[in-house]
Each structure stands twice: as C-alpha cells, then as structure tokens.
Amino acid sequence: MPILVMKFGGTSVATLDRIRRAAKRVGREVANGYDVIVIVSAMSGETNKLVGYVEETSPLFDAREYDAVVSSGENVTAGLMALTLQEMDVPARSWQGWQVPLRTTSAHASARIEEIPTGNITAKFAEGMKVAVVAGFQGISPEGRITTLGRGGSDTTAVAFAAAFGAERCDIYTDVDGVYTTDPRITSKARKLDRIAFEEMLELASLGAKVLQTRSVELAMRYNVRLRVLSSFEDNDENAGTLVCSEEDIVESNVVAGVAYSRDEAKMTLVSVADRPGIAAAIFGPLAEAGVNVDMIVQNIAEEGRTDMTFSCPTDQVKRAEKAMTDAQERGEINFHDLVADTDVCKVSIVGIGMRSHAGVAAKMFSTLRDEGINIKVITTSEIKVSVLVDRKYMELAVQSLHDAFGLERAA
Amino acid sequence: MPILVMKFGGTSVATLDRIRRAAKRVGREVANGYDVIVIVSAMSGETNKLVGYVEETSPLFDAREYDAVVSSGENVTAGLMALTLQEMDVPARSWQGWQVPLRTTSAHASARIEEIPTGNITAKFAEGMKVAVVAGFQGISPEGRITTLGRGGSDTTAVAFAAAFGAERCDIYTDVDGVYTTDPRITSKARKLDRIAFEEMLELASLGAKVLQTRSVELAMRYNVRLRVLSSFEDNDENAGTLVCSEEDIVESNVVAGVAYSRDEAKMTLVSVADRPGIAAAIFGPLAEAGVNVDMIVQNIAEEGRTDMTFSCPTDQVKRAEKAMTDAQERGEINFHDLVADTDVCKVSIVGIGMRSHAGVAAKMFSTLRDEGINIKVITTSEIKVSVLVDRKYMELAVQSLHDAFGLERAA
C-alpha cells in the first residue's frame, strides 16, 4: 500500500468534534487505498498552558523536565484520534515518541531527529492496521528521556516520517488554506499559491510566515518530500492548498513568489567603532556567545580609522546585545562612541527563485519603496531574497506596494 | 541512606502552589536524611476530564488507548514536582512508568504490577540525586504499551515502590488527616485512629471508606509496608495521621475499630426459585459472566421445593443483573416467579480484629439496631466484620448508634 502522512495542528484537534472531522479526512484517504500515518499536535492552548506551568514553577527550568511536561498534550490527542478512528471502523492505534522510537539528540526543548526505525509500524500495517497515529513534537534521547523538537515541531515530525517511510506525500492540515503571496490581513490582494519551491518556502518560513516550522521545510527539501499545506476547515479537492515541492515541479512562476514581513526586529548601531582588522570578529563573537541571533549586518566607513557597524536582532534580545557590547568595551576588546538601539523598525522581504535569472529585481524593490517615500535603513540580499529594514509605521504600505509592483495578485 | 516513599494525591498537587507546599514536605524529609521516592497523582480534575474525553469519543473504548490518554496527567505533575524541588536546590528528576520501568500485566485500565526493577533509580541515588519523582497510576505492559492500575492506582504504585525499595515507610498524603472510626460527616464523635491493622483497613477500604485503594492495602499487608495516611493541608508531627500496620504493632485496641457504610448497594431477590442441587451455581454463574459483583448472599427456604434467593450488588449493575437472570430463565436454566430489586437500601458494617477474641459482637450490633427500630434485611459476617443491609433512610442512625454502642469515640 502507498503511504500518506497527514499532520493535524492544534486548532485542527482543538475539540472532540474537530478530531472527528479530522478523522473523517483520514478515513477518506484510507478508502482511497492509503496506509496513513497521522501526526497530531496537542489541542490548541494545551501546550501553552503546560509551558506556563513550567515557567511559573522554574524560570530557568531543567529542559529535561520541561520536555517531560510539555510533551503530554500530544499523547492525549494521539489516543483520542486512534479511538475516534476505531469508532469509524478504521483499524488504528497510537504511538508515543518513545514507542516508535523516534530517536533524537539530547538537545532538550530543541532536539533534532536522528532516526525513525520503521519496523514497529510497518509490522502493524502488514497485520491490517490502516492508520498509525503518532504523537508529534516528541522523541526519546540516547539517555532514554523524553525530548521535544521545539515549537511547531510536529511539522518536522510529519516530514521526518514521510521521509523515513517513503510516503507519497505529507499533508499538513492547519487553520489556513495554504501559503499566500503575502499575509491576507495586510492586503486583500494576497493570493494563495498552488505551488511553491522548497527554497522559497524556507525563506518565507524563516522570515516569519508561520505556516510551517523552518526545519520541516529543510527536511522536506533534503529528502524531497512532497509537502502540502491545506485547511482542515474546508472541503479540499485534489488541488487544494499549496504544494511545497522541487523547483523542477514548478513549470511557470512569478519572479517574486511572495512578500514577507517581520515586526520582531530591532536595529542596533555601534557608532564610531575603532576600525582594525578583526573588528567584526570582536563584535559578533561576544554577541554569538551571548545567544544573540544577529540577522542583517551593515558596515559604513564614517571617517578615517573609524566605522559604524549596524546589525539587526530579535527585539527581545536587545538587552542581551547591549550587555554583550558594553562588557566587550569594558574588557577593552572593542571601542565605540555610542550604541543606539532602534526597536521601531520592521523587516520586509521579497522572495522568489525567479530572481536568479532576472536582473533588476532589487532595483525595482528600492524604487517602489522610494516612490512611496519609504526610507530604507538596512539592506541584505541572498540569491532568492531581498530584505530591507524600514520604519515600522511603513510596514503595511511597503508590503502592499511591493505586492502590487511585482504583480502578485495574478498567477504567472 | 534510608528510603522514604511519599505519595501525593490529586488535591495535594491541584495547583502550582500546592505542589510547592508538597515539595517543602519532601525537602524536610531529605533534610532528615532520607532518599525520597515521590509518587504523584494528576492534578485533581485532570483524570476525570481525560476519562470524559475518552468516553465521549468511544463508549466501548479500546482500553489500550484509554490508558495512553488518561496516564498523561501524572506525567505533568511528576515533571512539575521535579522542577519545584530543583528550584529548592533539592536534586530531583522525574520518571514516567515506562522509564522505571514499572512492569505490569496487559490488563489495560486495571493492570496489576508485576515487577519494579530498582536499578535505574538506585544508580541515580548513588550519584547524589535525593528525590525520584515517579508518575503514579501507570506502567508498561509486556507489549510495550502504557497501562494504568485503575482509579486510585497511585496508592498502589506508592506501596509497590516502598516494597521494592525496602522503604522505611510509605506516607500517603491526602485531603483527610487519617483514618477515622467512621465518616466524620455522619457523626461528630468520629475519632481519628492512631493505628489500624492491615486487615481492618482492608475491610474498611473495600466497604467504601475511600481513603486508600484496596489493592494498595493488600500489597502493604503482603510485604509488610508501614503505611501512613496523613493530611497534606496540616502541619504534621511524627505521630500525625494514621499508621496502617501489622496487628503486632498495635498494643491495645477497641474490639470494633470502625463503622463503615456504603450507599452504593442494591438488594435483589429472586422470589420462589425452583430449588434443586446446583441452583446457586445456575444463578451466580450467569451473574459472574455478566460482570455483576455480587457481595452478600442469603437463601431462605420459602416452601417445599422452592426458595427465595437474595443477593446484593452495586446499584449501577442492577440492570445487568436483571438481564442475566431473565436470560437464564428463558434458557430454562433457572425458574423463578419474580425478581424484585430494592435500590433503597444501604450497607452498614462494623470492623475490628478484636472480634476474633470477643464473643457477642454481632449480637450487640443486632440488638443496638433493634433498639433503634431498624429492620435488618440481609446479614453477612467475616472473621473481623459484620455487615447488614438496612433501609437507606436509617443509614445515619445506624452508623451513629453503632458508633456509640461500641464506644468508638474513646481510644482503648
């Protein structure tokens, strides 16, 4: 039998009634001739509640106990999903991470999947079981303790199972009906994409489009898992949702696939740093050690022998970044006149594999923003992405004007 | 280090604040020089919520999935208790049933403990860990699936750990401060017992005093575990609560230790059954097959060749008992004129190991009830117990008058 992986997120299993609706979808795929592996999240709200308990109990918690606590929500929905399927006369049983066993590293709270032995589940399929329901988000460490894969980890569980079992497809059921050219709350012209390339999805995911966990897309790309994002609240036909797939499977596409944004960015500038060989290492070494995730970096030569160094990082890491820099100054490792933090900015990005073969995309982005009177503060580019930092008040305007300028409301 | 087992029930871990208070008690015992094994229930209400989910999903549920779902509440409190202890600088970690592993039979939802290997936890104690927090109520079957031990099963987990580790004592923290001569809600003269013999506690537990799961008392008796029941809401000195112990550890005691009652009893009478050798088997065989828990049995010869057979069973099994009897009548296995169910009765019992050596205890019970004008409908006796069925309206009166008659408000 061909194997299909179906993943249901927290809102899709939030109540017993929604679990029944999800189970009906599973039953239809069984009727279509698939052996199905279902990956479930916890009922929406449950994981947040458990994380709240842990953080209130112990602000600097032991991540091993955190994992033991927060993984329990998925066990509940896995059992309930199996029972619901059984009630519909679909042979099903549940697996918790350690029962598979889904082996991970020991990096508790953000463990990486090492191995998924397929023997146990394959044997049950051979005995006539039609659906294996697996608790998402969790695994077992080499020490035999429960691990979790980080928030959104059930997406990664699903893709890893699809890769391990050679599944025909991995369907991610969620509360949106696919991946859009941009956030529909920002512009009503946002259009659902039928297909998007792994590389594009990876950029969009890491840029703040919260449809899929970034690592799940990486994994899908590495193992070439056909990944479909679709709504658990709508009737879906065969072409519903968005297929995340290889570039080769996309015949025709816009140069720019989507416009992403992130409010969670701060711009920090070290003013008039004494310039010398190795100064970048002296700045970004301590920042990395302090756990600051530096995103964009720009260096301007301000005057002879001195430079301004600007970088961006998540808003909630500003305090940590400031401490790392003043500490480094005190240790005499760097020398700067001032440190200016600007949290009133946002990042707007355009993403598209078509950029590789089209010149002038960045130039068009800059002129579009200029025409709207939006000042660009920092720029970074990659092969398939251009990102800019702008004042936060211009965020909607920037997204809308770029969406218009690149004609994203129409398919290619 | 001597080992102490401390068990905290659902009300004792109902909130993070209560978990902290329980952890403080644990910390004090660590300071007293013990290595402690803590057994925790789920937060009160959690297990009921999960059972509700399962029953709503699947009325005739797969008990394996039931167990996978309802065991999750204990995992949460085990992790939170370990974190709370760590915050108090007490080295602690949590264990789920399968991690110990607490091996059980495959009788899902009411599994029996087969084995508790001590190696994993002992090794951690040797490394300096002071507290092992274990999720109660759950284990692992020979097939590698999660099992549960039945409602109240955490008591049994605690006693089994105390036996396996040769603990000095097993302290059961609950929402009452010990075992009473009778329910204090029935008479204010009810007195807390300092000590009670295993055999007495066993009778009281099975008669409806819900302080301890019956099986936990059986296990404590078999392995001679000193079991203490005490309140998690009061300051306890060394003699707090009630010690459940061997008869030999009780120097002086009343003839009757306690008066128990149960509202959950129905009286059923098969009127004018054709009497013949084997008729009892013909009646109670089908009842057992139908899963009816018959408690008391009385047979009266009504007329030549016919008999009235009266038995009691839990109220919620009346329908099932009626069906079993009418089915047996239809199959021609038994022949009776009528089947009368009386659910307006209750069972009142006196329990005490002193009965063995004192004559006239039953007679005193009967005369006490006669003096109050209470009619006795059925009687059963064991070596250390006399039980009667009476009209439910007399329950309080019967308990109060027996408590007075046997002088239970005063210690021996």
Tab-separated table of C-alpha atoms in Angstrom, chain A residues 16 20 43 46 49-50 52-54 56-66 68-69 71-73 75-84 86-87 92-96 98-99 140 143-146, chain B residues 16 20 43 46 49-50 52-54 56-66 68-69 71-73 75-84 86-87 92-96 98-99 140 143-146:
chain	number	residue	atom	x	y	z
A	16	LEU	CA	-13.542	16.198	20.152
A	20	ARG	CA	-13.877	13.644	14.448
A	43	MET	CA	-5.252	20.511	21.491
A	46	GLU	CA	-2.705	22.896	25.914
A	49	LYS	CA	-0.780	26.033	29.405
A	50	LEU	CA	1.905	23.458	30.163
A	52	GLY	CA	3.144	28.371	31.508
A	53	TYR	CA	3.185	25.874	34.381
A	54	VAL	CA	6.844	25.115	33.788
A	56	GLU	CA	5.991	29.733	36.617
A	57	THR	CA	7.486	26.816	38.537
A	58	SER	CA	11.046	27.356	37.429
A	59	PRO	CA	12.125	30.364	35.359
A	60	LEU	CA	15.469	28.735	34.495
A	61	PHE	CA	13.981	25.312	34.069
A	62	ASP	CA	15.704	21.969	33.585
A	63	ALA	CA	14.892	21.367	29.907
A	64	ARG	CA	14.595	17.613	30.519
A	65	GLU	CA	11.680	18.165	32.879
A	66	TYR	CA	10.228	20.819	30.571
A	68	ALA	CA	8.563	15.573	30.107
A	69	VAL	CA	5.771	18.013	30.952
A	71	SER	CA	5.043	16.560	25.585
A	72	SER	CA	1.973	15.222	27.372
A	73	GLY	CA	-0.604	17.155	25.344
A	75	ASN	CA	-0.238	11.894	23.948
A	76	VAL	CA	-3.838	12.835	24.705
A	77	THR	CA	-4.753	13.750	21.130
A	78	ALA	CA	-2.940	10.704	19.703
A	79	GLY	CA	-5.026	8.350	21.855
A	80	LEU	CA	-8.252	10.226	21.154
A	81	MET	CA	-7.589	10.211	17.406
A	82	ALA	CA	-6.975	6.446	17.469
A	83	LEU	CA	-10.207	5.893	19.416
A	84	THR	CA	-12.153	8.115	17.014
A	86	GLN	CA	-11.707	2.863	15.722
A	87	GLU	CA	-15.263	4.144	16.260
A	92	ALA	CA	-5.851	2.360	14.200
A	93	ARG	CA	-3.547	2.637	17.170
A	94	SER	CA	-1.492	5.357	18.787
A	95	TRP	CA	2.272	5.643	19.266
A	96	GLN	CA	4.079	7.944	21.613
A	98	TRP	CA	9.428	6.653	22.708
A	99	GLN	CA	7.310	3.777	21.422
A	140	ILE	CA	13.479	9.987	23.032
A	143	GLU	CA	19.650	8.563	27.687
A	144	GLY	CA	16.057	7.336	27.432
A	145	ARG	CA	14.457	10.645	28.373
A	146	ILE	CA	11.690	12.422	26.527
B	16	LEU	CA	1.402	25.008	41.453
B	20	ARG	CA	5.265	23.813	46.218
B	43	MET	CA	-3.885	17.477	39.328
B	46	GLU	CA	-7.461	16.209	35.179
B	49	LYS	CA	-11.503	15.332	32.226
B	50	LEU	CA	-9.442	12.827	30.230
B	52	GLY	CA	-14.637	12.139	29.914
B	53	TYR	CA	-12.889	12.748	26.589
B	54	VAL	CA	-12.376	9.018	26.087
B	56	GLU	CA	-17.421	10.724	24.794
B	57	THR	CA	-15.188	9.660	21.902
B	58	SER	CA	-15.802	5.944	22.235
B	59	PRO	CA	-18.333	4.494	24.696
B	60	LEU	CA	-16.862	0.995	24.304
B	61	PHE	CA	-13.305	2.211	24.183
B	62	ASP	CA	-10.127	0.298	23.405
B	63	ALA	CA	-8.605	0.147	26.903
B	64	ARG	CA	-5.090	0.443	25.456
B	65	GLU	CA	-5.901	3.871	24.057
B	66	TYR	CA	-7.787	4.802	27.239
B	68	ALA	CA	-2.438	6.097	26.754
B	69	VAL	CA	-4.734	9.103	27.220
B	71	SER	CA	-1.994	8.410	32.070
B	72	SER	CA	-0.839	11.782	30.778
B	73	GLY	CA	-1.968	13.825	33.790
B	75	ASN	CA	3.397	12.935	33.676
B	76	VAL	CA	2.654	16.639	34.044
B	77	THR	CA	2.702	16.659	37.850
B	78	ALA	CA	5.810	14.451	38.002
B	79	GLY	CA	7.774	16.909	35.871
B	80	LEU	CA	6.441	19.933	37.746
B	81	MET	CA	7.278	18.362	41.127
B	82	ALA	CA	10.844	17.643	39.970
B	83	LEU	CA	11.219	21.234	38.754
B	84	THR	CA	9.831	22.607	42.024
B	86	GLN	CA	15.172	21.659	41.807
B	87	GLU	CA	14.143	25.282	42.460
B	92	ALA	CA	15.466	15.600	41.733
B	93	ARG	CA	14.279	14.125	38.468
B	94	SER	CA	11.063	12.641	37.174
B	95	TRP	CA	10.322	9.137	35.904
B	96	GLN	CA	7.351	8.046	33.860
B	98	TRP	CA	7.832	3.100	31.263
B	99	GLN	CA	11.113	4.725	32.232
B	140	ILE	CA	4.153	-0.630	30.845
B	143	GLU	CA	3.832	-5.487	24.683
B	144	GLY	CA	5.429	-2.108	25.436
B	145	ARG	CA	2.165	-0.215	25.752
B	146	ILE	CA	1.148	2.075	28.592
